[in-house]
PDB file of C-alpha atoms in Angstrom:
ATOM      1  CA  MET Q1081      60.157  40.728 -30.822  1.00  0.00           C
ATOM      2  CA  ARG Q1082      59.756  39.795 -34.497  1.00  0.00           C
ATOM      3  CA  LEU Q1083      58.367  36.682 -36.186  1.00  0.00           C
ATOM      4  CA  ARG Q1084      59.924  35.917 -39.575  1.00  0.00           C
ATOM      5  CA  PRO Q1085      60.959  33.105 -41.944  1.00  0.00           C
ATOM      6  CA  PRO Q1086      64.473  31.767 -41.398  1.00  0.00           C
ATOM      7  CA  ARG Q1087      67.460  33.004 -43.381  1.00  0.00           C
ATOM      8  CA  ASP Q1088      70.396  30.884 -44.525  1.00  0.00           C
ATOM      9  CA  ASP Q1089      72.601  32.440 -41.870  1.00  0.00           C
ATOM     10  CA  ASP Q1090      70.138  31.439 -39.088  1.00  0.00           C
ATOM     11  CA  PHE Q1091      71.116  27.755 -39.180  1.00  0.00           C
ATOM     12  CA  GLN Q1092      73.360  27.652 -36.097  1.00  0.00           C
ATOM     13  CA  ALA Q1093      71.019  29.910 -34.132  1.00  0.00           C
ATOM     14  CA  MET Q1094      68.029  27.683 -34.951  1.00  0.00           C
ATOM     15  CA  LEU Q1095      70.000  24.619 -33.891  1.00  0.00           C
ATOM     16  CA  GLU Q1096      70.817  26.329 -30.595  1.00  0.00           C
ATOM     17  CA  VAL Q1097      67.139  27.153 -29.904  1.00  0.00           C
ATOM     18  CA  LEU Q1098      66.129  23.551 -30.640  1.00  0.00           C
ATOM     19  CA  ASN Q1099      68.802  22.155 -28.363  1.00  0.00           C
ATOM     20  CA  ALA Q1100      68.797  24.735 -25.567  1.00  0.00           C
ATOM     21  CA  ALA Q1101      65.219  23.832 -24.693  1.00  0.00           C
ATOM     22  CA  ALA Q1102      66.076  20.116 -24.706  1.00  0.00           C
ATOM     23  CA  ARG Q1103      69.178  20.622 -22.555  1.00  0.00           C
ATOM     24  CA  ALA Q1104      67.231  22.655 -20.046  1.00  0.00           C
ATOM     25  CA  ALA Q1105      64.644  19.887 -19.751  1.00  0.00           C
ATOM     26  CA  ASP Q1106      66.649  16.684 -19.973  1.00  0.00           C
ATOM     27  CA  GLY Q1107      70.324  17.542 -20.052  1.00  0.00           C
ATOM     28  CA  GLU Q1108      71.069  16.569 -23.656  1.00  0.00           C
ATOM     29  CA  ASP Q1109      70.610  17.855 -27.186  1.00  0.00           C
ATOM     30  CA  ASP Q1110      67.755  16.745 -29.433  1.00  0.00           C
ATOM     31  CA  TYR Q1111      69.178  17.637 -32.828  1.00  0.00           C
ATOM     32  CA  SER Q1112      72.500  17.330 -34.604  1.00  0.00           C
ATOM     33  CA  ALA Q1113      73.376  19.702 -37.419  1.00  0.00           C
ATOM     34  CA  ASP Q1114      72.943  16.814 -39.880  1.00  0.00           C
ATOM     35  CA  GLU Q1115      69.437  16.099 -38.610  1.00  0.00           C
ATOM     36  CA  LEU Q1116      68.363  19.724 -38.910  1.00  0.00           C
ATOM     37  CA  ARG Q1117      69.766  19.848 -42.442  1.00  0.00           C
ATOM     38  CA  THR Q1118      67.832  16.655 -43.258  1.00  0.00           C
ATOM     39  CA  TRP Q1119      64.603  18.287 -42.044  1.00  0.00           C
ATOM     40  CA  LEU Q1120      65.158  21.568 -43.903  1.00  0.00           C
ATOM     41  CA  SER Q1121      65.972  19.681 -47.135  1.00  0.00           C
ATOM     42  CA  SER Q1122      62.963  17.353 -46.881  1.00  0.00           C
ATOM     43  CA  PRO Q1123      60.982  17.029 -50.134  1.00  0.00           C
ATOM     44  CA  LYS Q1124      57.852  18.407 -48.490  1.00  0.00           C
ATOM     45  CA  VAL Q1125      59.409  21.310 -46.572  1.00  0.00           C
ATOM     46  CA  GLU Q1126      59.674  24.856 -47.878  1.00  0.00           C
ATOM     47  CA  PRO Q1127      61.335  26.847 -45.058  1.00  0.00           C
ATOM     48  CA  GLU Q1128      59.913  30.153 -46.292  1.00  0.00           C
ATOM     49  CA  ARG Q1129      56.415  28.640 -46.023  1.00  0.00           C
ATOM     50  CA  ASP Q1130      56.756  26.073 -43.212  1.00  0.00           C
ATOM     51  CA  VAL Q1131      59.219  27.481 -40.655  1.00  0.00           C
ATOM     52  CA  ARG Q1132      59.216  30.591 -38.494  1.00  0.00           C
ATOM     53  CA  VAL Q1133      61.677  31.965 -35.958  1.00  0.00           C
ATOM     54  CA  VAL Q1134      61.219  34.600 -33.287  1.00  0.00           C
ATOM     55  CA  GLU Q1135      63.945  37.206 -33.072  1.00  0.00           C
ATOM     56  CA  GLU Q1136      64.499  39.633 -30.213  1.00  0.00           C
ATOM     57  CA  GLU Q1137      67.275  42.205 -30.244  1.00  0.00           C
ATOM     58  CA  GLY Q1138      69.112  40.323 -32.974  1.00  0.00           C
ATOM     59  CA  ARG Q1139      68.925  36.939 -31.202  1.00  0.00           C
ATOM     60  CA  LEU Q1140      66.683  33.965 -31.987  1.00  0.00           C
ATOM     61  CA  ILE Q1141      64.547  32.932 -29.015  1.00  0.00           C
ATOM     62  CA  GLY Q1142      61.815  30.824 -30.648  1.00  0.00           C
ATOM     63  CA  TYR Q1143      61.218  28.359 -33.462  1.00  0.00           C
ATOM     64  CA  ALA Q1144      58.222  26.595 -35.037  1.00  0.00           C
ATOM     65  CA  ASP Q1145      57.602  24.389 -38.047  1.00  0.00           C
ATOM     66  CA  VAL Q1146      54.685  22.482 -39.565  1.00  0.00           C
ATOM     67  CA  ASP Q1147      54.498  18.958 -40.957  1.00  0.00           C
ATOM     68  CA  PRO Q1148      51.073  17.898 -42.355  1.00  0.00           C
ATOM     69  CA  GLN Q1149      50.165  14.222 -41.983  1.00  0.00           C
ATOM     70  CA  GLY Q1150      47.134  12.438 -43.419  1.00  0.00           C
ATOM     71  CA  GLU Q1151      43.865  13.961 -44.468  1.00  0.00           C
ATOM     72  CA  ASP Q1152      40.206  14.352 -43.439  1.00  0.00           C
ATOM     73  CA  PRO Q1153      41.299  15.912 -41.198  1.00  0.00           C
ATOM     74  CA  VAL Q1154      44.930  16.810 -41.740  1.00  0.00           C
ATOM     75  CA  THR Q1155      47.003  16.538 -38.579  1.00  0.00           C
ATOM     76  CA  TRP Q1156      49.567  19.315 -38.452  1.00  0.00           C
ATOM     77  CA  TRP Q1157      52.537  18.079 -36.423  1.00  0.00           C
ATOM     78  CA  CYS Q1158      54.201  21.247 -35.187  1.00  0.00           C
ATOM     79  CA  ASP Q1159      57.542  21.488 -33.442  1.00  0.00           C
ATOM     80  CA  VAL Q1160      57.564  24.566 -31.208  1.00  0.00           C
ATOM     81  CA  ARG Q1161      60.655  25.539 -29.227  1.00  0.00           C
ATOM     82  CA  VAL Q1162      61.318  28.420 -26.867  1.00  0.00           C
ATOM     83  CA  HIS Q1163      64.778  29.272 -25.597  1.00  0.00           C
ATOM     84  CA  PRO Q1164      64.813  28.713 -21.810  1.00  0.00           C
ATOM     85  CA  ASP Q1165      66.030  32.292 -21.293  1.00  0.00           C
ATOM     86  CA  ALA Q1166      62.972  33.680 -23.075  1.00  0.00           C
ATOM     87  CA  ASP Q1167      59.462  34.362 -21.776  1.00  0.00           C
ATOM     88  CA  ALA Q1168      57.293  31.451 -22.933  1.00  0.00           C
ATOM     89  CA  ASP Q1169      54.129  33.474 -22.291  1.00  0.00           C
ATOM     90  CA  ALA Q1170      55.301  35.987 -24.885  1.00  0.00           C
ATOM     91  CA  VAL Q1171      56.853  33.635 -27.461  1.00  0.00           C
ATOM     92  CA  VAL Q1172      54.393  30.708 -27.531  1.00  0.00           C
ATOM     93  CA  PRO Q1173      51.307  32.819 -28.459  1.00  0.00           C
ATOM     94  CA  GLU Q1174      53.221  34.391 -31.359  1.00  0.00           C
ATOM     95  CA  LEU Q1175      54.235  31.004 -32.716  1.00  0.00           C
ATOM     96  CA  VAL Q1176      50.852  29.339 -32.194  1.00  0.00           C
ATOM     97  CA  GLN Q1177      49.048  32.241 -33.888  1.00  0.00           C
ATOM     98  CA  TRP Q1178      51.285  31.763 -36.923  1.00  0.00           C
ATOM     99  CA  LEU Q1179      50.687  28.001 -36.849  1.00  0.00           C
ATOM    100  CA  GLU Q1180      46.922  28.519 -36.886  1.00  0.00           C
ATOM    101  CA  GLU Q1181      47.203  30.962 -39.781  1.00  0.00           C
ATOM    102  CA  ARG Q1182      49.525  28.636 -41.700  1.00  0.00           C
ATOM    103  CA  THR Q1183      47.415  25.511 -41.188  1.00  0.00           C
ATOM    104  CA  GLY Q1184      43.882  26.885 -41.357  1.00  0.00           C
ATOM    105  CA  ASP Q1185      41.959  23.627 -40.964  1.00  0.00           C
ATOM    106  CA  GLY Q1186      42.368  20.192 -39.417  1.00  0.00           C
ATOM    107  CA  ARG Q1187      44.072  19.310 -36.151  1.00  0.00           C
ATOM    108  CA  LEU Q1188      47.008  21.199 -34.659  1.00  0.00           C
ATOM    109  CA  ARG Q1189      49.355  18.935 -32.671  1.00  0.00           C
ATOM    110  CA  VAL Q1190      52.308  20.213 -30.648  1.00  0.00           C
ATOM    111  CA  TRP Q1191      54.466  18.743 -27.911  1.00  0.00           C
ATOM    112  CA  THR Q1192      56.835  19.716 -25.154  1.00  0.00           C
ATOM    113  CA  PRO Q1193      59.090  17.939 -22.664  1.00  0.00           C
ATOM    114  CA  SER Q1194      57.017  17.282 -19.553  1.00  0.00           C
ATOM    115  CA  LYS Q1195      59.562  19.178 -17.454  1.00  0.00           C
ATOM    116  CA  VAL Q1196      59.038  22.409 -19.416  1.00  0.00           C
ATOM    117  CA  ARG Q1197      55.923  23.491 -17.576  1.00  0.00           C
ATOM    118  CA  ALA Q1198      55.999  27.091 -18.814  1.00  0.00           C
ATOM    119  CA  VAL Q1199      55.430  25.983 -22.419  1.00  0.00           C
ATOM    120  CA  ALA Q1200      52.747  23.453 -21.430  1.00  0.00           C
ATOM    121  CA  GLU Q1201      50.867  26.075 -19.444  1.00  0.00           C
ATOM    122  CA  ALA Q1202      51.112  28.535 -22.341  1.00  0.00           C
ATOM    123  CA  TYR Q1203      49.564  25.909 -24.632  1.00  0.00           C
ATOM    124  CA  GLU Q1204      46.701  25.318 -22.226  1.00  0.00           C
ATOM    125  CA  ARG Q1205      45.938  29.028 -21.990  1.00  0.00           C
ATOM    126  CA  LEU Q1206      45.658  29.068 -25.793  1.00  0.00           C
ATOM    127  CA  GLY Q1207      43.067  26.295 -25.807  1.00  0.00           C
ATOM    128  CA  LEU Q1208      45.300  23.340 -26.617  1.00  0.00           C
ATOM    129  CA  GLU Q1209      44.459  20.214 -24.642  1.00  0.00           C
ATOM    130  CA  PRO Q1210      46.771  17.421 -23.450  1.00  0.00           C
ATOM    131  CA  VAL Q1211      46.029  14.208 -25.344  1.00  0.00           C
ATOM    132  CA  ARG Q1212      48.982  11.819 -25.123  1.00  0.00           C
ATOM    133  CA  HIS Q1213      52.489  11.141 -23.847  1.00  0.00           C
ATOM    134  CA  SER Q1214      55.531   9.514 -25.350  1.00  0.00           C
ATOM    135  CA  PHE Q1215      58.616   8.176 -23.616  1.00  0.00           C
ATOM    136  CA  ARG Q1216      62.299   8.035 -24.373  1.00  0.00           C
ATOM    137  CA  MET Q1217      63.469   4.755 -22.906  1.00  0.00           C
ATOM    138  CA  ALA Q1218      67.048   3.554 -22.513  1.00  0.00           C
ATOM    139  CA  ILE Q1219      69.198   0.736 -21.172  1.00  0.00           C
ATOM    140  CA  GLU Q1220      72.845   0.829 -20.102  1.00  0.00           C
ATOM    141  CA  PHE Q1221      74.749  -2.445 -20.333  1.00  0.00           C
ATOM    142  CA  GLU Q1222      77.096  -3.612 -17.593  1.00  0.00           C
ATOM    143  CA  GLY Q1223      78.263  -6.495 -19.792  1.00  0.00           C
ATOM    144  CA  GLU Q1224      77.426  -8.207 -23.049  1.00  0.00           C
ATOM    145  CA  PRO Q1225      73.627  -8.345 -23.535  1.00  0.00           C
ATOM    146  CA  ASP Q1226      71.751 -11.642 -23.547  1.00  0.00           C
ATOM    147  CA  PRO Q1227      71.379 -13.174 -27.025  1.00  0.00           C
ATOM    148  CA  PRO Q1228      67.945 -13.413 -28.688  1.00  0.00           C
ATOM    149  CA  ALA Q1229      65.765 -16.510 -28.828  1.00  0.00           C
ATOM    150  CA  TRP Q1230      64.296 -16.582 -32.327  1.00  0.00           C
ATOM    151  CA  PRO Q1231      60.837 -18.056 -33.009  1.00  0.00           C
ATOM    152  CA  ALA Q1232      60.829 -21.215 -35.110  1.00  0.00           C
ATOM    153  CA  GLY Q1233      61.250 -20.595 -38.827  1.00  0.00           C
ATOM    154  CA  ILE Q1234      62.635 -17.076 -38.469  1.00  0.00           C
ATOM    155  CA  SER Q1235      65.975 -15.950 -39.858  1.00  0.00           C
ATOM    156  CA  VAL Q1236      67.587 -12.526 -39.622  1.00  0.00           C
ATOM    157  CA  ASP Q1237      69.850 -10.625 -41.970  1.00  0.00           C
ATOM    158  CA  THR Q1238      70.799  -7.029 -42.695  1.00  0.00           C
ATOM    159  CA  PHE Q1239      69.422  -4.625 -45.252  1.00  0.00           C
ATOM    160  CA  GLU Q1240      70.777  -4.618 -48.791  1.00  0.00           C
ATOM    161  CA  PRO Q1241      70.245  -2.025 -51.541  1.00  0.00           C
ATOM    162  CA  GLY Q1242      67.128  -2.769 -53.543  1.00  0.00           C
ATOM    163  CA  GLN Q1243      65.070  -3.740 -50.482  1.00  0.00           C
ATOM    164  CA  GLU Q1244      63.896  -0.197 -49.713  1.00  0.00           C
ATOM    165  CA  ARG Q1245      60.333  -0.590 -50.973  1.00  0.00           C
ATOM    166  CA  ALA Q1246      59.775  -3.931 -49.241  1.00  0.00           C
ATOM    167  CA  VAL Q1247      60.987  -2.556 -45.909  1.00  0.00           C
ATOM    168  CA  TYR Q1248      58.896   0.593 -46.360  1.00  0.00           C
ATOM    169  CA  ASP Q1249      55.777  -1.482 -47.060  1.00  0.00           C
ATOM    170  CA  ALA Q1250      56.400  -3.572 -43.929  1.00  0.00           C
ATOM    171  CA  PHE Q1251      56.910  -0.383 -41.920  1.00  0.00           C
ATOM    172  CA  ARG Q1252      53.647   1.129 -43.166  1.00  0.00           C
ATOM    173  CA  GLU Q1253      51.749  -2.059 -42.320  1.00  0.00           C
ATOM    174  CA  THR Q1254      53.074  -2.310 -38.774  1.00  0.00           C
ATOM    175  CA  TRP Q1255      52.379   1.369 -38.077  1.00  0.00           C
ATOM    176  CA  LEU Q1256      48.669   0.953 -38.856  1.00  0.00           C
ATOM    177  CA  ASP Q1257      48.230  -0.278 -35.282  1.00  0.00           C
ATOM    178  CA  THR Q1258      49.724   2.781 -33.611  1.00  0.00           C
ATOM    179  CA  TRP Q1259      48.090   5.892 -32.178  1.00  0.00           C
ATOM    180  CA  ALA Q1260      49.201   7.945 -35.184  1.00  0.00           C
ATOM    181  CA  PRO Q1261      49.382   5.628 -38.237  1.00  0.00           C
ATOM    182  CA  GLU Q1262      52.254   6.751 -40.417  1.00  0.00           C
ATOM    183  CA  GLU Q1263      51.251   8.648 -43.552  1.00  0.00           C
ATOM    184  CA  GLU Q1264      54.801   9.333 -44.712  1.00  0.00           C
ATOM    185  CA  PRO Q1265      55.146   9.035 -48.511  1.00  0.00           C
ATOM    186  CA  TYR Q1266      57.852   6.744 -49.841  1.00  0.00           C
ATOM    187  CA  ASP Q1267      60.157   9.539 -51.043  1.00  0.00           C
ATOM    188  CA  GLU Q1268      59.961  11.243 -47.656  1.00  0.00           C
ATOM    189  CA  TRP Q1269      60.697   7.977 -45.817  1.00  0.00           C
ATOM    190  CA  VAL Q1270      63.712   7.331 -48.049  1.00  0.00           C
ATOM    191  CA  HIS Q1271      64.956  10.878 -47.439  1.00  0.00           C
ATOM    192  CA  TRP Q1272      64.885  10.314 -43.662  1.00  0.00           C
ATOM    193  CA  THR Q1273      66.323   6.811 -43.718  1.00  0.00           C
ATOM    194  CA  VAL Q1274      68.580   5.439 -46.452  1.00  0.00           C
ATOM    195  CA  GLU Q1275      69.504   8.872 -47.826  1.00  0.00           C
ATOM    196  CA  ARG Q1276      70.321  10.502 -44.495  1.00  0.00           C
ATOM    197  CA  GLU Q1277      73.863  11.336 -43.472  1.00  0.00           C
ATOM    198  CA  GLY Q1278      75.563   8.428 -41.737  1.00  0.00           C
ATOM    199  CA  PHE Q1279      73.083   5.741 -42.818  1.00  0.00           C
ATOM    200  CA  ASP Q1280      74.565   2.309 -42.029  1.00  0.00           C
ATOM    201  CA  PRO Q1281      72.759  -0.647 -43.658  1.00  0.00           C
ATOM    202  CA  ALA Q1282      74.592  -3.033 -41.302  1.00  0.00           C
ATOM    203  CA  LEU Q1283      72.394  -1.663 -38.473  1.00  0.00           C
ATOM    204  CA  TRP Q1284      69.109  -2.466 -40.220  1.00  0.00           C
ATOM    205  CA  PHE Q1285      68.013  -5.931 -39.090  1.00  0.00           C
ATOM    206  CA  ILE Q1286      65.339  -7.712 -41.132  1.00  0.00           C
ATOM    207  CA  ALA Q1287      63.568 -10.811 -39.757  1.00  0.00           C
ATOM    208  CA  ARG Q1288      62.209 -13.174 -42.391  1.00  0.00           C
ATOM    209  CA  ASP Q1289      59.940 -16.168 -42.563  1.00  0.00           C
ATOM    210  CA  GLY Q1290      61.070 -17.696 -45.819  1.00  0.00           C
ATOM    211  CA  ALA Q1291      60.958 -14.882 -48.363  1.00  0.00           C
ATOM    212  CA  GLN Q1292      58.541 -12.717 -46.359  1.00  0.00           C
ATOM    213  CA  ILE Q1293      59.539  -9.881 -44.056  1.00  0.00           C
ATOM    214  CA  ALA Q1294      58.122 -10.716 -40.628  1.00  0.00           C
ATOM    215  CA  GLY Q1295      59.624  -7.810 -38.706  1.00  0.00           C
ATOM    216  CA  PHE Q1296      62.445  -5.310 -38.575  1.00  0.00           C
ATOM    217  CA  SER Q1297      64.645  -3.273 -36.258  1.00  0.00           C
ATOM    218  CA  LEU Q1298      66.105  -0.242 -38.002  1.00  0.00           C
ATOM    219  CA  CYS Q1299      68.900   1.176 -35.874  1.00  0.00           C
ATOM    220  CA  ARG Q1300      71.442   3.973 -36.107  1.00  0.00           C
ATOM    221  CA  PRO Q1301      73.946   5.757 -33.916  1.00  0.00           C
ATOM    222  CA  SER Q1302      72.383   8.475 -31.774  1.00  0.00           C
ATOM    223  CA  GLU Q1303      72.574  11.887 -33.409  1.00  0.00           C
ATOM    224  CA  THR Q1304      73.640  13.575 -30.187  1.00  0.00           C
ATOM    225  CA  ARG Q1305      75.170  10.984 -27.810  1.00  0.00           C
ATOM    226  CA  PRO Q1306      78.278   9.104 -28.989  1.00  0.00           C
ATOM    227  CA  ASP Q1307      77.758   6.394 -26.345  1.00  0.00           C
ATOM    228  CA  THR Q1308      74.241   5.541 -27.556  1.00  0.00           C
ATOM    229  CA  GLY Q1309      72.790   3.386 -30.295  1.00  0.00           C
ATOM    230  CA  PHE Q1310      69.229   4.235 -31.268  1.00  0.00           C
ATOM    231  CA  VAL Q1311      66.467   1.812 -32.276  1.00  0.00           C
ATOM    232  CA  ASN Q1312      64.738   4.134 -34.696  1.00  0.00           C
ATOM    233  CA  LEU Q1313      61.960   1.820 -35.931  1.00  0.00           C
ATOM    234  CA  LEU Q1314      60.966  -1.573 -34.529  1.00  0.00           C
ATOM    235  CA  GLY Q1315      57.979  -3.457 -35.912  1.00  0.00           C
ATOM    236  CA  VAL Q1316      56.449  -6.918 -36.306  1.00  0.00           C
ATOM    237  CA  ARG Q1317      53.807  -7.610 -38.944  1.00  0.00           C
ATOM    238  CA  ARG Q1318      50.463  -8.895 -37.677  1.00  0.00           C
ATOM    239  CA  PRO Q1319      50.769 -12.594 -38.702  1.00  0.00           C
ATOM    240  CA  TRP Q1320      54.007 -12.938 -36.700  1.00  0.00           C
ATOM    241  CA  ARG Q1321      52.983 -11.202 -33.481  1.00  0.00           C
ATOM    242  CA  ARG Q1322      52.740 -12.827 -30.042  1.00  0.00           C
ATOM    243  CA  ARG Q1323      55.547 -15.242 -30.841  1.00  0.00           C
ATOM    244  CA  GLY Q1324      58.409 -13.362 -29.204  1.00  0.00           C
ATOM    245  CA  LEU Q1325      59.729 -11.858 -32.432  1.00  0.00           C
ATOM    246  CA  GLY Q1326      59.681  -8.261 -31.197  1.00  0.00           C
ATOM    247  CA  GLU Q1327      61.749  -9.205 -28.153  1.00  0.00           C
ATOM    248  CA  ALA Q1328      64.145 -11.258 -30.291  1.00  0.00           C
ATOM    249  CA  LEU Q1329      64.674  -8.336 -32.678  1.00  0.00           C
ATOM    250  CA  LEU Q1330      65.251  -5.956 -29.789  1.00  0.00           C
ATOM    251  CA  ARG Q1331      67.743  -8.268 -28.081  1.00  0.00           C
ATOM    252  CA  HIS Q1332      69.502  -8.858 -31.398  1.00  0.00           C
ATOM    253  CA  SER Q1333      69.785  -5.075 -31.788  1.00  0.00           C
ATOM    254  CA  PHE Q1334      71.257  -4.815 -28.279  1.00  0.00           C
ATOM    255  CA  VAL Q1335      73.911  -7.434 -29.062  1.00  0.00           C
ATOM    256  CA  GLN Q1336      74.844  -5.856 -32.379  1.00  0.00           C
ATOM    257  CA  LEU Q1337      74.937  -2.282 -31.074  1.00  0.00           C
ATOM    258  CA  TYR Q1338      76.953  -3.326 -28.019  1.00  0.00           C
ATOM    259  CA  GLY Q1339      79.388  -5.087 -30.331  1.00  0.00           C
ATOM    260  CA  ARG Q1340      79.741  -1.842 -32.293  1.00  0.00           C
ATOM    261  CA  GLY Q1341      80.830  -0.027 -29.158  1.00  0.00           C
ATOM    262  CA  PHE Q1342      77.550   1.394 -27.851  1.00  0.00           C
ATOM    263  CA  PRO Q1343      77.151   0.678 -24.105  1.00  0.00           C
ATOM    264  CA  ARG Q1344      73.747   2.379 -24.114  1.00  0.00           C
ATOM    265  CA  VAL Q1345      70.683   1.906 -26.338  1.00  0.00           C
ATOM    266  CA  ALA Q1346      67.645   4.190 -26.508  1.00  0.00           C
ATOM    267  CA  LEU Q1347      64.343   4.423 -28.380  1.00  0.00           C
ATOM    268  CA  GLY Q1348      61.119   6.394 -28.433  1.00  0.00           C
ATOM    269  CA  VAL Q1349      57.678   4.924 -27.763  1.00  0.00           C
ATOM    270  CA  ASP Q1350      54.067   6.014 -27.424  1.00  0.00           C
ATOM    271  CA  ALA Q1351      53.288   5.774 -23.699  1.00  0.00           C
ATOM    272  CA  GLY Q1352      49.872   4.265 -24.471  1.00  0.00           C
ATOM    273  CA  SER Q1353      51.038   1.988 -27.285  1.00  0.00           C
ATOM    274  CA  PRO Q1354      48.129  -0.280 -28.307  1.00  0.00           C
ATOM    275  CA  THR Q1355      50.605  -3.037 -29.197  1.00  0.00           C
ATOM    276  CA  GLY Q1356      52.033  -3.115 -25.670  1.00  0.00           C
ATOM    277  CA  ALA Q1357      55.465  -1.909 -26.742  1.00  0.00           C
ATOM    278  CA  THR Q1358      56.248  -0.262 -23.402  1.00  0.00           C
ATOM    279  CA  ARG Q1359      55.751  -3.573 -21.591  1.00  0.00           C
ATOM    280  CA  LEU Q1360      58.188  -5.270 -23.955  1.00  0.00           C
ATOM    281  CA  TYR Q1361      60.820  -2.597 -23.416  1.00  0.00           C
ATOM    282  CA  GLU Q1362      60.449  -2.774 -19.651  1.00  0.00           C
ATOM    283  CA  ARG Q1363      60.729  -6.559 -19.766  1.00  0.00           C
ATOM    284  CA  VAL Q1364      64.149  -6.366 -21.435  1.00  0.00           C
ATOM    285  CA  GLY Q1365      65.397  -3.841 -18.863  1.00  0.00           C
ATOM    286  CA  MET Q1366      64.755  -0.465 -20.475  1.00  0.00           C
ATOM    287  CA  GLU Q1367      63.681   2.476 -18.299  1.00  0.00           C
ATOM    288  CA  VAL Q1368      61.944   5.766 -18.996  1.00  0.00           C
ATOM    289  CA  VAL Q1369      64.473   8.600 -19.087  1.00  0.00           C
ATOM    290  CA  ARG Q1370      62.245  11.404 -20.371  1.00  0.00           C
ATOM    291  CA  ARG Q1371      58.656  12.168 -21.336  1.00  0.00           C
ATOM    292  CA  LEU Q1372      57.026  14.300 -24.002  1.00  0.00           C
ATOM    293  CA  ASP Q1373      53.491  15.643 -23.623  1.00  0.00           C
ATOM    294  CA  PHE Q1374      51.320  16.122 -26.726  1.00  0.00           C
ATOM    295  CA  TYR Q1375      48.683  18.850 -27.036  1.00  0.00           C
ATOM    296  CA  GLU Q1376      46.009  19.315 -29.692  1.00  0.00           C
ATOM    297  CA  LYS Q1377      43.519  21.853 -30.918  1.00  0.00           C
ATOM    298  CA  GLU Q1378      40.837  21.496 -33.587  1.00  0.00           C
ATOM    299  CA  LEU Q1379      41.085  24.185 -36.272  1.00  0.00           C
ATOM    300  CA  GLY Q1380      38.748  25.758 -38.772  1.00  0.00           C
ATOM    301  CA  GLY Q1381      35.590  25.448 -36.693  1.00  0.00           C
ATOM    302  CA  ARG Q1382      35.727  21.671 -36.352  1.00  0.00           C
TER     303      ARG Q1382
END
């Protein structure tokens, strides 16, 4: 078993490791080829420095990457995957040891589907502690979804070029009230949103109160399920909360995605969302279809 940086010809094998673990847990892929290319071409990622694969007898069986967020301390978001045919007790320690060497200081954060107990148990044996859960929630429509009821004074339109910075600023503001406030720089956010393959501005819905952005629902087709539309980012700025705007944006997204031929809509949410997002999603008929468990470890003697 050998730990090494990825080579150019590893792309398909890395994609298979990422998706084999997801299929084993929840029956569907996590990544498309376009999404993996978007990650590897991110402005802040250097694969030689930030990605490792585990190879055994010429076959990739493990993958890990690092994504630093924030400072004092830095939180190192680390995606660790083990092929379901491999021995997690052998692969996970190799990858976590590299992650600790690569990061050095701050907080190491990893995650795993809740159904993949072998990886979770390997984390715990290495001193990582469970700290949080997130859900993938979804709804399947039997007919046309109910239309939204907009709060007084609110209008909705779709994104137009030139509005990137205003939408980004609204996104950053709304994410201040989450468990992990977003530290993503503007160029990184643009790379993952308006510059990504398949970006469709007609699926970005912007709610306004006069000239001000009050909230947004930034949607896209699912990367891996052709029957599914995905609500990638949904947020309401503080002055417009508790007026039903989040529900109106979500229902508007349902109507628009259904009209585009998606009979199913999904999204991701922090299970302990301080803004009560899970209650909203349940109220409109969404159900939990999978769970991720997050683990952390303090590094550098903290």
